[in-house]
Coordinates of C-alpha atoms and ligand atoms in Angstrom, one line a residue:
M28 CA 67.5 93.4 -20.6
S29 CA 69.6 89.7 -20.9
K30 CA 69.3 87.8 -24.2
S31 CA 67.2 85.0 -23.4
L32 CA 64.7 87.0 -21.6
Q33 CA 63.8 89.0 -25.5
A34 CA 61.9 87.5 -28.1
I35 CA 63.6 85.8 -30.3
R36 CA 65.3 87.3 -33.4
G37 CA 62.6 86.9 -36.4
M38 CA 59.6 86.8 -34.1
N39 CA 57.7 89.6 -33.8
D40 CA 55.0 91.3 -31.0
I41 CA 52.5 92.9 -32.1
L42 CA 52.0 95.9 -30.6
P43 CA 48.4 97.7 -30.0
E44 CA 49.8 100.5 -32.4
Q45 CA 49.1 97.9 -35.2
T46 CA 46.6 95.2 -34.1
P47 CA 44.0 97.6 -35.5
L48 CA 45.5 97.5 -38.8
W49 CA 46.0 94.0 -38.3
R50 CA 42.2 93.7 -37.3
Y51 CA 41.2 95.4 -40.6
F52 CA 43.0 94.2 -43.3
E53 CA 42.4 90.4 -42.0
G54 CA 38.4 91.1 -41.3
T55 CA 38.2 93.0 -45.0
V56 CA 40.1 88.7 -45.8
A57 CA 37.4 87.2 -44.1
R58 CA 34.5 89.2 -45.4
L59 CA 35.3 88.3 -48.7
L60 CA 36.1 84.9 -48.5
D61 CA 32.5 84.5 -46.3
N62 CA 31.1 86.6 -49.3
Y63 CA 32.6 84.1 -52.2
G64 CA 31.9 80.9 -49.9
Y65 CA 34.9 80.2 -48.3
R66 CA 34.4 78.4 -44.8
Q67 CA 37.4 78.4 -42.7
I68 CA 39.5 75.8 -41.1
R69 CA 42.2 75.9 -38.3
M70 CA 44.6 73.4 -38.1
P71 CA 47.3 72.9 -35.6
I72 CA 50.5 74.6 -36.0
V73 CA 52.4 71.7 -34.9
E74 CA 52.3 68.3 -37.2
F75 CA 54.6 65.0 -38.1
T76 CA 58.0 66.4 -39.5
E77 CA 57.2 64.3 -41.6
L78 CA 54.0 65.3 -44.0
F79 CA 56.4 68.1 -44.5
K80 CA 58.8 66.8 -46.5
R81 CA 56.6 64.2 -48.2
S82 CA 53.9 67.3 -49.4
I83 CA 56.7 70.3 -50.3
G84 CA 59.5 67.9 -50.8
E85 CA 62.8 67.2 -49.8
V86 CA 65.0 69.4 -51.6
T87 CA 63.7 72.5 -51.5
D88 CA 64.4 75.4 -49.5
I89 CA 62.2 74.9 -47.2
V90 CA 62.6 71.4 -46.3
E91 CA 66.2 71.4 -46.5
K92 CA 66.9 74.4 -44.1
E93 CA 64.0 76.5 -43.1
M94 CA 62.5 74.2 -40.3
Y95 CA 62.2 74.3 -37.0
T96 CA 62.3 71.0 -35.5
F97 CA 62.7 69.7 -32.5
D98 CA 62.1 65.4 -31.1
D99 CA 59.5 65.9 -28.5
R100 CA 59.0 64.3 -25.4
N101 CA 58.4 60.8 -26.8
G102 CA 61.2 60.7 -29.4
D103 CA 58.5 61.8 -32.6
S104 CA 60.3 64.5 -34.5
L105 CA 57.7 67.7 -34.9
T106 CA 57.9 70.8 -37.0
L107 CA 56.1 74.2 -36.8
R108 CA 54.2 74.6 -39.5
P109 CA 56.4 76.2 -42.6
E110 CA 53.3 76.7 -44.3
G111 CA 49.4 75.7 -45.0
T112 CA 48.2 73.8 -47.9
A113 CA 50.2 70.7 -46.3
A114 CA 48.0 70.7 -42.7
C115 CA 45.0 71.7 -44.6
V116 CA 45.4 68.3 -47.3
R117 CA 46.6 66.2 -43.9
A118 CA 42.8 67.8 -42.3
V119 CA 40.8 67.4 -45.5
L120 CA 41.8 63.2 -45.8
E121 CA 41.7 62.7 -42.2
H122 CA 38.5 63.9 -41.9
G123 CA 36.7 62.3 -45.0
I124 CA 35.7 65.7 -46.3
T125 CA 36.9 65.8 -50.1
G126 CA 35.9 61.3 -50.7
G127 CA 33.7 60.8 -53.2
G128 CA 34.6 64.3 -55.3
Q129 CA 32.9 66.6 -51.9
V130 CA 34.2 70.0 -53.2
Q131 CA 35.4 71.9 -50.1
K132 CA 37.0 75.7 -50.4
L133 CA 38.6 76.7 -47.2
W134 CA 40.1 79.7 -45.9
Y135 CA 42.6 79.4 -42.8
I136 CA 44.8 82.4 -41.2
G137 CA 47.9 81.8 -38.2
P138 CA 51.6 81.9 -37.2
M139 CA 53.9 80.5 -40.1
F140 CA 57.8 79.1 -39.5
R141 CA 60.4 79.2 -41.2
H142 CA 64.4 79.9 -40.1
E143 CA 65.6 82.7 -43.0
R144 CA 67.3 85.4 -42.1
P145 CA 65.3 88.2 -40.9
Q146 CA 65.3 91.6 -43.1
K147 CA 62.4 93.5 -43.7
G148 CA 58.9 91.9 -44.9
R149 CA 61.3 88.2 -43.9
Y150 CA 60.4 87.2 -40.3
R151 CA 61.1 83.7 -38.9
Q152 CA 57.9 83.7 -37.9
F153 CA 55.7 85.3 -40.3
H154 CA 51.6 84.9 -40.5
Q155 CA 50.0 84.5 -44.0
I156 CA 45.8 84.2 -44.5
G157 CA 45.8 81.1 -47.7
C158 CA 42.4 79.5 -48.9
E159 CA 42.3 75.4 -50.5
V160 CA 40.3 73.9 -53.2
F161 CA 39.2 70.1 -53.5
N162 CA 37.3 68.7 -56.3
L163 CA 38.0 71.1 -58.9
D164 CA 39.9 71.3 -61.9
G165 CA 38.9 73.6 -64.0
P166 CA 40.6 76.7 -64.2
D167 CA 37.4 78.8 -64.1
I168 CA 38.4 78.3 -59.8
D169 CA 41.8 79.1 -60.5
A170 CA 39.9 82.4 -61.8
E171 CA 37.9 82.4 -59.0
L172 CA 41.3 83.0 -56.4
I173 CA 43.0 85.2 -59.0
V174 CA 39.7 87.1 -58.9
L175 CA 39.0 87.6 -55.6
T176 CA 42.6 88.8 -54.4
W177 CA 42.3 91.2 -58.0
R178 CA 38.9 92.2 -55.4
L179 CA 41.0 92.7 -52.4
W180 CA 43.5 94.6 -53.6
G181 CA 40.5 97.1 -54.7
E182 CA 38.7 96.6 -51.4
L183 CA 42.6 98.3 -49.6
G184 CA 43.5 100.7 -52.3
I185 CA 46.4 99.0 -53.7
R186 CA 45.8 97.6 -57.3
D187 CA 48.2 99.9 -58.9
A188 CA 51.0 98.9 -56.7
V189 CA 50.7 95.6 -57.5
K190 CA 51.0 93.0 -60.1
L191 CA 50.3 89.6 -61.1
E192 CA 52.6 87.2 -63.1
L193 CA 51.4 83.8 -64.3
N194 CA 53.1 80.4 -66.2
S195 CA 51.6 76.5 -66.2
L196 CA 54.4 73.8 -64.9
G197 CA 52.3 71.6 -66.9
T198 CA 51.2 68.0 -65.5
A199 CA 54.0 66.4 -63.2
E200 CA 55.1 64.7 -66.7
A201 CA 54.9 67.1 -68.9
R202 CA 57.4 68.6 -66.5
A203 CA 58.9 65.6 -65.5
R204 CA 59.9 66.1 -69.8
Y205 CA 61.0 69.6 -69.4
R206 CA 63.3 68.4 -66.5
D207 CA 65.2 65.7 -68.8
A208 CA 65.8 68.3 -71.2
L209 CA 66.6 71.2 -69.0
V210 CA 69.4 68.6 -66.9
E211 CA 70.8 67.9 -70.4
F212 CA 71.3 71.9 -71.6
L213 CA 72.6 73.1 -68.7
S214 CA 75.2 70.2 -68.0
A215 CA 76.8 70.9 -71.1
R216 CA 77.5 75.1 -69.8
L217 CA 77.9 73.8 -66.1
E218 CA 80.8 75.4 -65.7
H219 CA 79.1 79.4 -66.3
L220 CA 76.1 78.1 -63.8
D221 CA 76.5 79.8 -60.1
E222 CA 77.3 77.2 -57.2
D223 CA 73.8 77.3 -56.3
S224 CA 72.6 76.3 -59.7
Q225 CA 74.8 73.6 -59.7
R226 CA 73.9 71.8 -56.7
R227 CA 70.0 72.5 -57.6
L228 CA 70.8 71.3 -61.2
K229 CA 71.3 67.7 -59.3
T230 CA 69.0 68.1 -56.9
N231 CA 65.4 70.5 -58.0
P232 CA 66.8 71.5 -61.5
L233 CA 63.9 73.8 -61.8
R234 CA 64.9 75.8 -59.4
V235 CA 67.8 76.8 -61.3
L236 CA 65.1 78.5 -63.0
D237 CA 65.1 80.8 -60.3
T238 CA 68.8 82.2 -60.4
K239 CA 70.3 85.8 -58.9
N240 CA 72.7 85.4 -60.9
P241 CA 73.2 87.6 -63.4
D242 CA 75.4 85.1 -65.4
T243 CA 73.5 81.8 -65.0
Q244 CA 70.3 84.4 -65.9
A245 CA 72.7 84.9 -69.5
V246 CA 73.1 80.9 -69.9
L247 CA 68.6 80.6 -69.5
V248 CA 68.3 82.7 -71.8
D249 CA 68.4 80.6 -74.0
A250 CA 67.4 77.4 -72.3
P251 CA 64.6 75.2 -73.4
K252 CA 61.4 76.8 -72.8
L253 CA 58.6 75.3 -69.9
A254 CA 55.6 76.3 -72.6
D255 CA 57.5 74.6 -75.0
Y256 CA 56.9 70.9 -73.4
L257 CA 53.1 72.0 -71.9
D258 CA 50.6 69.2 -72.4
D259 CA 48.2 69.7 -74.5
E260 CA 45.3 69.2 -71.3
S261 CA 47.7 72.3 -69.7
R262 CA 47.7 74.1 -72.3
V263 CA 43.6 74.4 -72.8
H264 CA 44.0 75.4 -68.8
F265 CA 46.0 77.8 -69.0
E266 CA 44.0 79.7 -72.3
G267 CA 40.7 79.4 -70.4
L268 CA 42.3 81.0 -67.3
K269 CA 43.8 83.2 -69.6
A270 CA 41.1 83.9 -71.4
R271 CA 39.0 84.2 -67.5
L272 CA 41.5 86.8 -66.5
D273 CA 40.9 88.7 -70.1
A274 CA 37.0 88.7 -69.1
A275 CA 37.6 90.1 -66.0
G276 CA 39.4 92.7 -66.6
I277 CA 43.0 92.0 -64.7
P278 CA 46.1 92.6 -65.6
Y279 CA 48.2 89.6 -66.0
V280 CA 51.9 89.2 -67.0
I281 CA 53.1 85.5 -68.5
N282 CA 56.7 84.4 -66.5
P283 CA 57.7 81.6 -67.7
K284 CA 60.5 81.1 -65.1
L285 CA 58.0 81.8 -62.3
V286 CA 58.3 78.2 -61.2
R287 CA 57.1 78.6 -57.1
G288 CA 59.6 77.6 -54.7
L289 CA 57.3 73.5 -53.4
D290 CA 57.7 70.5 -54.6
Y291 CA 53.6 70.2 -55.3
Y292 CA 52.7 72.7 -58.2
S293 CA 51.5 71.7 -61.2
K294 CA 49.4 73.5 -63.9
T295 CA 48.7 77.0 -63.1
V296 CA 50.9 78.9 -60.7
F297 CA 50.8 82.7 -59.9
E298 CA 52.3 85.4 -57.8
W299 CA 51.3 89.0 -57.1
V300 CA 54.4 91.1 -56.6
T301 CA 54.7 94.7 -56.0
D302 CA 57.9 97.1 -56.3
K303 CA 56.6 98.8 -53.1
L304 CA 58.5 97.0 -50.6
G305 CA 62.2 96.1 -51.9
A306 CA 63.6 92.9 -51.9
Q307 CA 60.7 91.1 -50.2
G308 CA 58.0 91.7 -53.2
T309 CA 55.1 88.5 -53.7
V310 CA 52.7 89.4 -51.4
C311 CA 50.6 86.7 -52.5
A312 CA 51.6 83.3 -54.3
G313 CA 49.5 79.6 -55.1
G314 CA 48.8 78.0 -57.7
R315 CA 47.2 74.3 -58.7
Y316 CA 48.6 71.4 -56.9
D317 CA 46.3 68.0 -58.3
G318 CA 48.7 65.3 -57.5
L319 CA 49.2 66.0 -54.1
V320 CA 46.0 65.2 -52.0
E321 CA 47.2 61.5 -53.8
Q322 CA 50.9 62.0 -52.9
M323 CA 50.1 62.2 -49.8
G324 CA 48.2 58.6 -49.8
G325 CA 44.0 60.1 -50.8
K326 CA 42.1 59.8 -54.3
P327 CA 43.2 62.0 -57.2
T328 CA 41.9 64.8 -55.3
P329 CA 42.5 68.1 -57.6
G330 CA 43.3 71.0 -55.5
V331 CA 44.3 74.7 -55.5
G332 CA 45.3 77.5 -53.5
F333 CA 47.2 80.7 -52.2
A334 CA 48.9 81.5 -49.9
M335 CA 49.1 85.4 -48.7
G336 CA 52.3 87.2 -46.4
I337 CA 49.9 89.6 -43.4
E338 CA 54.0 91.5 -42.5
R339 CA 53.9 92.2 -46.6
L340 CA 50.5 92.9 -46.9
V341 CA 50.4 95.7 -43.5
L342 CA 54.0 96.6 -45.2
M343 CA 51.9 97.8 -48.1
L344 CA 49.5 100.0 -46.5
E345 CA 51.5 101.6 -44.3
A346 CA 54.6 102.4 -47.2
L347 CA 51.6 103.4 -49.7
D348 CA 49.3 105.7 -46.8
K349 CA 46.2 103.5 -47.3
V350 CA 45.8 103.6 -43.7
P351 CA 42.3 103.6 -42.9
E352 CA 41.8 107.2 -41.4
E353 CA 39.7 106.0 -38.7
L354 CA 41.6 103.3 -37.1
S355 CA 43.3 106.2 -35.8
R356 CA 40.3 106.5 -33.5
Q357 CA 39.6 103.0 -30.7
V358 CA 37.4 104.9 -28.7
D359 CA 34.1 107.2 -28.7
V360 CA 33.5 108.1 -25.9
Y361 CA 34.7 108.9 -22.5
L362 CA 33.3 108.6 -19.1
C363 CA 35.7 110.8 -16.3
A364 CA 33.7 110.5 -13.1
F365 CA 34.9 112.4 -10.5
G366 CA 34.4 111.0 -6.3
E367 CA 33.5 107.4 -5.4
A368 CA 29.9 108.1 -5.2
A369 CA 29.9 109.5 -9.1
E370 CA 32.5 106.3 -10.1
L371 CA 30.1 103.5 -9.0
A372 CA 27.1 106.0 -10.9
A373 CA 29.5 105.8 -13.3
L374 CA 29.6 101.9 -13.8
T375 CA 25.8 101.6 -13.5
L376 CA 25.2 104.2 -16.1
S377 CA 27.6 102.7 -18.6
E378 CA 26.1 99.9 -18.4
R379 CA 22.9 100.7 -19.3
V380 CA 23.8 102.8 -22.7
R381 CA 26.0 99.8 -23.4
D382 CA 23.1 97.7 -23.0
Q383 CA 21.8 100.2 -25.8
L384 CA 24.0 100.5 -28.2
P385 CA 26.5 97.7 -27.8
N386 CA 28.3 99.0 -30.8
L387 CA 29.7 101.6 -28.8
R388 CA 33.4 102.0 -28.0
L389 CA 32.8 103.5 -24.0
Q390 CA 35.7 104.1 -22.1
I391 CA 35.5 105.0 -18.6
N392 CA 38.6 106.7 -17.0
A393 CA 40.5 104.2 -14.7
G394 CA 41.8 105.5 -11.5
A395 CA 41.4 108.9 -10.0
G396 CA 42.6 111.9 -11.4
S397 CA 42.4 115.9 -11.2
F398 CA 39.9 117.5 -14.3
K399 CA 42.9 118.4 -16.2
S400 CA 44.2 115.4 -16.3
Q401 CA 41.1 113.4 -16.5
F402 CA 40.8 115.6 -19.5
K403 CA 43.8 115.1 -21.0
K404 CA 43.3 111.9 -21.1
A405 CA 40.1 112.0 -22.5
D406 CA 41.5 113.7 -25.7
K407 CA 44.3 111.6 -25.7
S408 CA 42.5 108.9 -26.5
G409 CA 40.8 110.5 -29.2
A410 CA 37.4 109.8 -28.2
L411 CA 35.0 112.2 -29.9
Y412 CA 32.5 113.3 -26.7
A413 CA 33.9 113.7 -23.0
L414 CA 31.3 112.3 -20.3
I415 CA 31.7 113.8 -17.2
L416 CA 30.3 112.9 -13.7
G417 CA 30.9 114.7 -10.7
D418 CA 29.0 115.9 -7.4
D419 CA 27.0 118.3 -9.5
E420 CA 25.9 116.0 -11.9
L421 CA 25.1 112.7 -10.1
A422 CA 22.8 115.2 -7.6
Q423 CA 20.7 116.3 -10.4
Q424 CA 21.4 112.6 -12.4
V425 CA 22.5 114.8 -15.5
V426 CA 25.9 113.9 -17.4
G427 CA 27.9 117.0 -19.5
F428 CA 28.2 115.9 -22.7
K429 CA 31.6 118.0 -24.0
P430 CA 32.2 117.2 -27.3
L431 CA 35.9 117.0 -27.8
R432 CA 36.4 117.4 -31.5
G433 CA 35.1 121.8 -31.7
Q434 CA 31.3 120.1 -32.3
G435 CA 30.1 122.6 -30.1
E436 CA 29.2 123.8 -26.7
Q437 CA 29.2 121.6 -23.8
Q438 CA 25.6 120.7 -22.8
S439 CA 24.2 118.9 -19.6
I440 CA 22.0 115.4 -20.8
A441 CA 19.9 113.7 -18.3
W442 CA 21.2 110.5 -17.8
D443 CA 17.4 108.7 -19.5
A444 CA 18.2 110.4 -22.5
L445 CA 21.7 109.1 -22.8
A446 CA 21.7 106.4 -24.8
A447 CA 19.3 108.2 -27.4
H448 CA 21.7 111.5 -27.4
L449 CA 24.8 109.4 -27.9
A450 CA 23.1 107.2 -31.0
T451 CA 22.3 110.3 -32.5
C452 CA 25.7 111.2 -32.5
V453 CA 28.5 109.1 -32.8
V454 CA 28.8 107.4 -35.9
Q455 CA 28.7 103.4 -34.7
G456 CA 30.9 101.0 -36.9
Ligands
LIG525 P1 60.0 84.4 -51.6 O1 60.1 83.9 -52.3 O2 60.0 85.5 -50.5 O3 60.6 83.6 -49.9 P2 57.8 82.1 -51.0 O4 58.1 81.2 -52.4 O5 59.3 81.0 -49.9 O6 58.1 83.9 -50.7 P3 55.2 80.9 -50.1 O7 55.9 79.8 -49.3 O8 54.9 80.7 -51.6 O9 56.2 82.3 -49.7 O10 54.6 81.8 -49.3 C1 53.3 82.8 -49.6 C2 53.4 84.1 -49.2 O11 54.1 84.3 -47.7 C3 54.4 85.1 -50.0 O12 54.6 85.6 -51.1 C4 55.6 85.8 -48.5 O13 54.1 87.2 -48.5 C5 54.9 85.3 -47.6 N1 55.8 84.0 -46.5 C6 56.6 83.8 -47.4 N2 57.6 83.7 -46.7 C7 57.8 84.4 -45.7 C8 59.1 85.1 -44.7 N3 59.6 84.6 -44.3 N4 58.7 86.2 -44.2 C9 57.4 86.9 -44.1 N5 56.0 86.9 -45.0 C10 56.9 85.0 -45.9
LIG526 MG1 61.0 81.4 -49.1

């Protein structure tokens, strides 16, 4: 196939074999968020470029080199959203739903776009589920976000495989004081820093803490610590969060180097990381951004949120063998009809059954075929039972009811009794 007729590198089709697991994951998260009182919001996938520059920060990896930016036909610069928070803040401001201190607990789901080097767990179109909470400034809500993700890991059966890393970045002022101290320290040791870190020192010095370079990491051992620069308010907030996580029995490690790649964070930042996915180990990340709404033209409005990467979590469920058994079966009952008259009867009969059992997963054979080939399809579908409707059955207004998974002999069931019979033997989700 010519390259221009293939999918774009790093942008993947999610095939029918994979969608049951995606839907299971998304459904589990959605139910959990509903239960905690979060409401879904849906934002457009494209926004003005300026929105992301202003919110994420000009000198971040995302804005400097990862955005899909293009000119609209009328000359506006637009960008495929690289993350959800900026658009969510824009939306709540635009609709005035956080005005007057109104609390909003929101969640969103959808594709994000970043021009990164595609590899396992890192794509150019990927998907996130995220939460954003506005107008709650206490550590209790930071804790709730973490507690609900902890519950999610429990429901998915992957708690043992994730670890919570926590840090506090302090207020913008505290961070500015720390930044000055860090710059002074690192500038005196410039020649020991890798090239990337030398550049970051000028543009976004906190990101130097993120470095993977061993020499730079060695220099950082004696660098000033952000924790020593925390303002009292942030310190109290952080202690409050830790106390709540302790009370909830959620283990965590403090990672003083956790700074996150976006400019808008303040106070709490956290990441759920795993060692089951190789280099792409962060499955969920977030933090507090008390200054962001104001920075985007709104009234001062505390905010906190997180986003999780669906691809990485799906990969994890597969790697840890946590794909629920029942996902492999998408059909309960497979109806095989033979001959024109029987096919017609099959249609009306199956519609009657669906009326009575709306959750039944019933598939009718598509197209003609020998008895043998129909049966093969029925078996392959994973269905628990096959229904057989040929001329004989038609004449007697019955169907052959054949268990496909070794649960007993074939029997004859009257059409009128079929729904009731199915209700007793198919457990409906
Ligand atoms: P990383 O350090 O892995 O690049 P990030 O800090 O850039 O992550 P965030 O912007 O915090 O990531 O996004 C939240 C989550 O979204 C990440 O923890 C990850 O699970 C997922 N994610 C981010 N970028 C990608 C990507 N290119 N492909 C797949 N998932 C991603
Ligand atoms: Mg990244």
